[in-house]
Amino acid sequence: MNERATLITNEIVEAIRGVLRKNNVTFGEYRAGFMHLVKTQQAGEIPLLTDVFFNSTIVDIENESRKGTRADLQGPYFVPDAPVITDGQIAVEDEHKDKPVMVLRGKVTDLEGNPVAGAEIDIWHSTPDGRYSGIEKHGNMDKKFYRGRVMTSEDGSYEARSITPVPYQIPNKGPTGHLLENIMGGHSWRPAHVHYWVKAPGLRDVINQAYFEGDEWIGNDSCNGGLDEMVIPEVIENGERIMEVDFKLEPAVAKSLQAAE
Ligand SMILES: [Fe+2]
């Protein structure tokens, strides 16, 4: 028997029963609810549905124990083994080479502010039409595009150039989109963002996202992501959007503690 799973499951069941009682939910409404779950399962959207509503809460819980840079949603479009960027240029498809350029730069330090050399920063972001490379449903574009791993120099700094991503809609043609947009009257948009996964030996890695100041969907993200400190002020240098993002990494979590998580 798994005591923790039992405890949490019992509390979820009790919480749902409380909502059903409070709202005098009828058998027809109950049936409509579970039929929606059946359709969600049939569409392969259980991960999407649960991520939309609950992943940000798990991130909030994780952040309570963080002393360095806080974490944000990983999202579903991370692909392992992205190309290592050695010339500072993230690959861009030919048809998008004239799109607005962004320069991603900053510094990785430990909690005391000492530079962290050799940290690996995995970066990924959308195309100018809101797709990700290496994703079957996005046309299986070669995963060398719009993603890559950058290493920090001796002084902890990093820099990479790419083109600017755009706000995009999470998959909205299935039951999750129907729930968000039609039943709940909401939307499926996310603000434009750049994903980061920063790793360094002996330090706790962090996954987060940087957002663009002035984006209309900031504060109204369908996935409830976003950290105020990761909304990057608009700085333009030579016509290029500068995304200056520093990361502060805390010591790695002890193995025994990780196992218990
Ligand atoms: Fe994303």
PDB file of N, CA and C in Angstrom, residues 84-86 104-110 114-123 149-160 196-201 203 245-249:
ATOM      1  N   VAL A  84      24.357  21.373 -29.792  1.00  0.00           N
ATOM      2  CA  VAL A  84      25.197  22.270 -28.986  1.00  0.00           C
ATOM      3  C   VAL A  84      25.548  23.465 -29.866  1.00  0.00           C
ATOM      4  N   ILE A  85      25.298  24.654 -29.336  1.00  0.00           N
ATOM      5  CA  ILE A  85      25.538  25.878 -30.106  1.00  0.00           C
ATOM      6  C   ILE A  85      26.964  26.364 -29.827  1.00  0.00           C
ATOM      7  N   THR A  86      27.803  26.360 -30.847  1.00  0.00           N
ATOM      8  CA  THR A  86      29.192  26.785 -30.626  1.00  0.00           C
ATOM      9  C   THR A  86      29.484  28.146 -31.249  1.00  0.00           C
ATOM     10  N   LEU A 104      19.801  36.440 -26.799  1.00  0.00           N
ATOM     11  CA  LEU A 104      19.607  35.886 -25.454  1.00  0.00           C
ATOM     12  C   LEU A 104      20.952  35.943 -24.745  1.00  0.00           C
ATOM     13  N   ARG A 105      21.014  36.669 -23.659  1.00  0.00           N
ATOM     14  CA  ARG A 105      22.303  36.738 -22.967  1.00  0.00           C
ATOM     15  C   ARG A 105      22.088  36.932 -21.479  1.00  0.00           C
ATOM     16  N   GLY A 106      23.115  36.675 -20.713  1.00  0.00           N
ATOM     17  CA  GLY A 106      23.020  36.816 -19.264  1.00  0.00           C
ATOM     18  C   GLY A 106      24.144  36.067 -18.606  1.00  0.00           C
ATOM     19  N   LYS A 107      23.956  35.799 -17.335  1.00  0.00           N
ATOM     20  CA  LYS A 107      25.026  35.218 -16.540  1.00  0.00           C
ATOM     21  C   LYS A 107      24.447  34.160 -15.616  1.00  0.00           C
ATOM     22  N   VAL A 108      25.194  33.109 -15.383  1.00  0.00           N
ATOM     23  CA  VAL A 108      24.800  32.088 -14.412  1.00  0.00           C
ATOM     24  C   VAL A 108      25.750  32.198 -13.222  1.00  0.00           C
ATOM     25  N   THR A 109      25.175  32.332 -12.029  1.00  0.00           N
ATOM     26  CA  THR A 109      25.991  32.418 -10.812  1.00  0.00           C
ATOM     27  C   THR A 109      25.436  31.444  -9.775  1.00  0.00           C
ATOM     28  N   ASP A 110      26.227  31.248  -8.703  1.00  0.00           N
ATOM     29  CA  ASP A 110      25.688  30.506  -7.560  1.00  0.00           C
ATOM     30  C   ASP A 110      24.997  31.505  -6.624  1.00  0.00           C
ATOM     31  N   ASN A 114      28.996  33.997  -7.321  1.00  0.00           N
ATOM     32  CA  ASN A 114      30.184  33.540  -8.050  1.00  0.00           C
ATOM     33  C   ASN A 114      29.768  33.005  -9.420  1.00  0.00           C
ATOM     34  N   PRO A 115      30.519  33.368 -10.475  1.00  0.00           N
ATOM     35  CA  PRO A 115      30.147  32.866 -11.801  1.00  0.00           C
ATOM     36  C   PRO A 115      30.230  31.355 -11.880  1.00  0.00           C
ATOM     37  N   VAL A 116      29.306  30.771 -12.627  1.00  0.00           N
ATOM     38  CA  VAL A 116      29.322  29.320 -12.853  1.00  0.00           C
ATOM     39  C   VAL A 116      29.754  29.096 -14.301  1.00  0.00           C
ATOM     40  N   ALA A 117      30.979  28.623 -14.472  1.00  0.00           N
ATOM     41  CA  ALA A 117      31.487  28.334 -15.821  1.00  0.00           C
ATOM     42  C   ALA A 117      31.026  26.945 -16.238  1.00  0.00           C
ATOM     43  N   GLY A 118      30.814  26.757 -17.523  1.00  0.00           N
ATOM     44  CA  GLY A 118      30.476  25.424 -18.038  1.00  0.00           C
ATOM     45  C   GLY A 118      29.059  24.967 -17.728  1.00  0.00           C
ATOM     46  N   ALA A 119      28.203  25.890 -17.296  1.00  0.00           N
ATOM     47  CA  ALA A 119      26.788  25.513 -17.105  1.00  0.00           C
ATOM     48  C   ALA A 119      26.172  25.297 -18.486  1.00  0.00           C
ATOM     49  N   GLU A 120      25.252  24.352 -18.579  1.00  0.00           N
ATOM     50  CA  GLU A 120      24.582  24.086 -19.854  1.00  0.00           C
ATOM     51  C   GLU A 120      23.188  24.712 -19.811  1.00  0.00           C
ATOM     52  N   ILE A 121      22.915  25.530 -20.800  1.00  0.00           N
ATOM     53  CA  ILE A 121      21.580  26.157 -20.870  1.00  0.00           C
ATOM     54  C   ILE A 121      20.887  25.623 -22.114  1.00  0.00           C
ATOM     55  N   ASP A 122      19.869  24.820 -21.886  1.00  0.00           N
ATOM     56  CA  ASP A 122      19.079  24.285 -22.990  1.00  0.00           C
ATOM     57  C   ASP A 122      17.983  25.312 -23.283  1.00  0.00           C
ATOM     58  N   ILE A 123      17.956  25.776 -24.514  1.00  0.00           N
ATOM     59  CA  ILE A 123      17.030  26.852 -24.891  1.00  0.00           C
ATOM     60  C   ILE A 123      16.104  26.328 -25.986  1.00  0.00           C
ATOM     61  N   ARG A 149      21.754  23.989 -27.131  1.00  0.00           N
ATOM     62  CA  ARG A 149      22.385  24.056 -25.805  1.00  0.00           C
ATOM     63  C   ARG A 149      23.596  24.981 -25.874  1.00  0.00           C
ATOM     64  N   VAL A 150      23.605  25.941 -24.964  1.00  0.00           N
ATOM     65  CA  VAL A 150      24.671  26.931 -24.907  1.00  0.00           C
ATOM     66  C   VAL A 150      25.430  26.733 -23.597  1.00  0.00           C
ATOM     67  N   MET A 151      26.740  26.832 -23.631  1.00  0.00           N
ATOM     68  CA  MET A 151      27.545  26.681 -22.408  1.00  0.00           C
ATOM     69  C   MET A 151      28.001  28.057 -21.919  1.00  0.00           C
ATOM     70  N   THR A 152      28.093  28.212 -20.597  1.00  0.00           N
ATOM     71  CA  THR A 152      28.582  29.491 -20.069  1.00  0.00           C
ATOM     72  C   THR A 152      30.110  29.532 -20.132  1.00  0.00           C
ATOM     73  N   SER A 153      30.648  30.760 -20.298  1.00  0.00           N
ATOM     74  CA  SER A 153      32.101  30.968 -20.340  1.00  0.00           C
ATOM     75  C   SER A 153      32.663  31.006 -18.918  1.00  0.00           C
ATOM     76  N   GLU A 154      33.953  31.281 -18.823  1.00  0.00           N
ATOM     77  CA  GLU A 154      34.635  31.343 -17.515  1.00  0.00           C
ATOM     78  C   GLU A 154      33.957  32.333 -16.568  1.00  0.00           C
ATOM     79  N   ASP A 155      33.452  33.440 -17.108  1.00  0.00           N
ATOM     80  CA  ASP A 155      32.815  34.453 -16.245  1.00  0.00           C
ATOM     81  C   ASP A 155      31.327  34.174 -16.031  1.00  0.00           C
ATOM     82  N   GLY A 156      30.861  32.979 -16.437  1.00  0.00           N
ATOM     83  CA  GLY A 156      29.467  32.590 -16.213  1.00  0.00           C
ATOM     84  C   GLY A 156      28.498  33.139 -17.249  1.00  0.00           C
ATOM     85  N   SER A 157      29.018  33.856 -18.249  1.00  0.00           N
ATOM     86  CA  SER A 157      28.104  34.491 -19.205  1.00  0.00           C
ATOM     87  C   SER A 157      27.771  33.563 -20.374  1.00  0.00           C
ATOM     88  N   TYR A 158      26.665  33.866 -21.011  1.00  0.00           N
ATOM     89  CA  TYR A 158      26.254  33.118 -22.206  1.00  0.00           C
ATOM     90  C   TYR A 158      25.628  34.091 -23.192  1.00  0.00           C
ATOM     91  N   GLU A 159      25.607  33.717 -24.454  1.00  0.00           N
ATOM     92  CA  GLU A 159      24.923  34.539 -25.459  1.00  0.00           C
ATOM     93  C   GLU A 159      24.541  33.661 -26.646  1.00  0.00           C
ATOM     94  N   ALA A 160      23.355  33.869 -27.157  1.00  0.00           N
ATOM     95  CA  ALA A 160      22.902  33.155 -28.355  1.00  0.00           C
ATOM     96  C   ALA A 160      21.907  34.035 -29.096  1.00  0.00           C
ATOM     97  N   TYR A 196      13.976  27.817 -20.921  1.00  0.00           N
ATOM     98  CA  TYR A 196      15.359  27.561 -20.497  1.00  0.00           C
ATOM     99  C   TYR A 196      15.376  26.371 -19.529  1.00  0.00           C
ATOM    100  N   TRP A 197      16.454  25.576 -19.635  1.00  0.00           N
ATOM    101  CA  TRP A 197      16.727  24.540 -18.635  1.00  0.00           C
ATOM    102  C   TRP A 197      18.212  24.672 -18.334  1.00  0.00           C
ATOM    103  N   VAL A 198      18.506  25.139 -17.149  1.00  0.00           N
ATOM    104  CA  VAL A 198      19.895  25.444 -16.800  1.00  0.00           C
ATOM    105  C   VAL A 198      20.421  24.355 -15.871  1.00  0.00           C
ATOM    106  N   LYS A 199      21.562  23.780 -16.251  1.00  0.00           N
ATOM    107  CA  LYS A 199      22.141  22.683 -15.464  1.00  0.00           C
ATOM    108  C   LYS A 199      23.627  22.945 -15.231  1.00  0.00           C
ATOM    109  N   ALA A 200      24.092  22.630 -14.038  1.00  0.00           N
ATOM    110  CA  ALA A 200      25.532  22.716 -13.750  1.00  0.00           C
ATOM    111  C   ALA A 200      25.844  21.701 -12.664  1.00  0.00           C
ATOM    112  N   PRO A 201      27.027  21.069 -12.727  1.00  0.00           N
ATOM    113  CA  PRO A 201      27.375  20.031 -11.746  1.00  0.00           C
ATOM    114  C   PRO A 201      27.317  20.566 -10.318  1.00  0.00           C
ATOM    115  N   LEU A 203      24.893  21.708  -8.700  1.00  0.00           N
ATOM    116  CA  LEU A 203      23.886  22.741  -8.453  1.00  0.00           C
ATOM    117  C   LEU A 203      22.510  22.236  -8.885  1.00  0.00           C
ATOM    118  N   VAL A 245      18.810  37.617 -19.324  1.00  0.00           N
ATOM    119  CA  VAL A 245      18.251  36.767 -18.261  1.00  0.00           C
ATOM    120  C   VAL A 245      19.401  36.138 -17.479  1.00  0.00           C
ATOM    121  N   ASP A 246      19.486  36.474 -16.196  1.00  0.00           N
ATOM    122  CA  ASP A 246      20.498  35.873 -15.318  1.00  0.00           C
ATOM    123  C   ASP A 246      19.862  34.729 -14.531  1.00  0.00           C
ATOM    124  N   PHE A 247      20.672  33.757 -14.206  1.00  0.00           N
ATOM    125  CA  PHE A 247      20.185  32.619 -13.410  1.00  0.00           C
ATOM    126  C   PHE A 247      21.062  32.465 -12.176  1.00  0.00           C
ATOM    127  N   LYS A 248      20.419  32.250 -11.047  1.00  0.00           N
ATOM    128  CA  LYS A 248      21.144  32.018  -9.800  1.00  0.00           C
ATOM    129  C   LYS A 248      20.811  30.594  -9.360  1.00  0.00           C
ATOM    130  N   LEU A 249      21.834  29.752  -9.301  1.00  0.00           N
ATOM    131  CA  LEU A 249      21.590  28.338  -8.985  1.00  0.00           C
ATOM    132  C   LEU A 249      21.989  28.024  -7.546  1.00  0.00           C
TER     133      LEU A 249
END
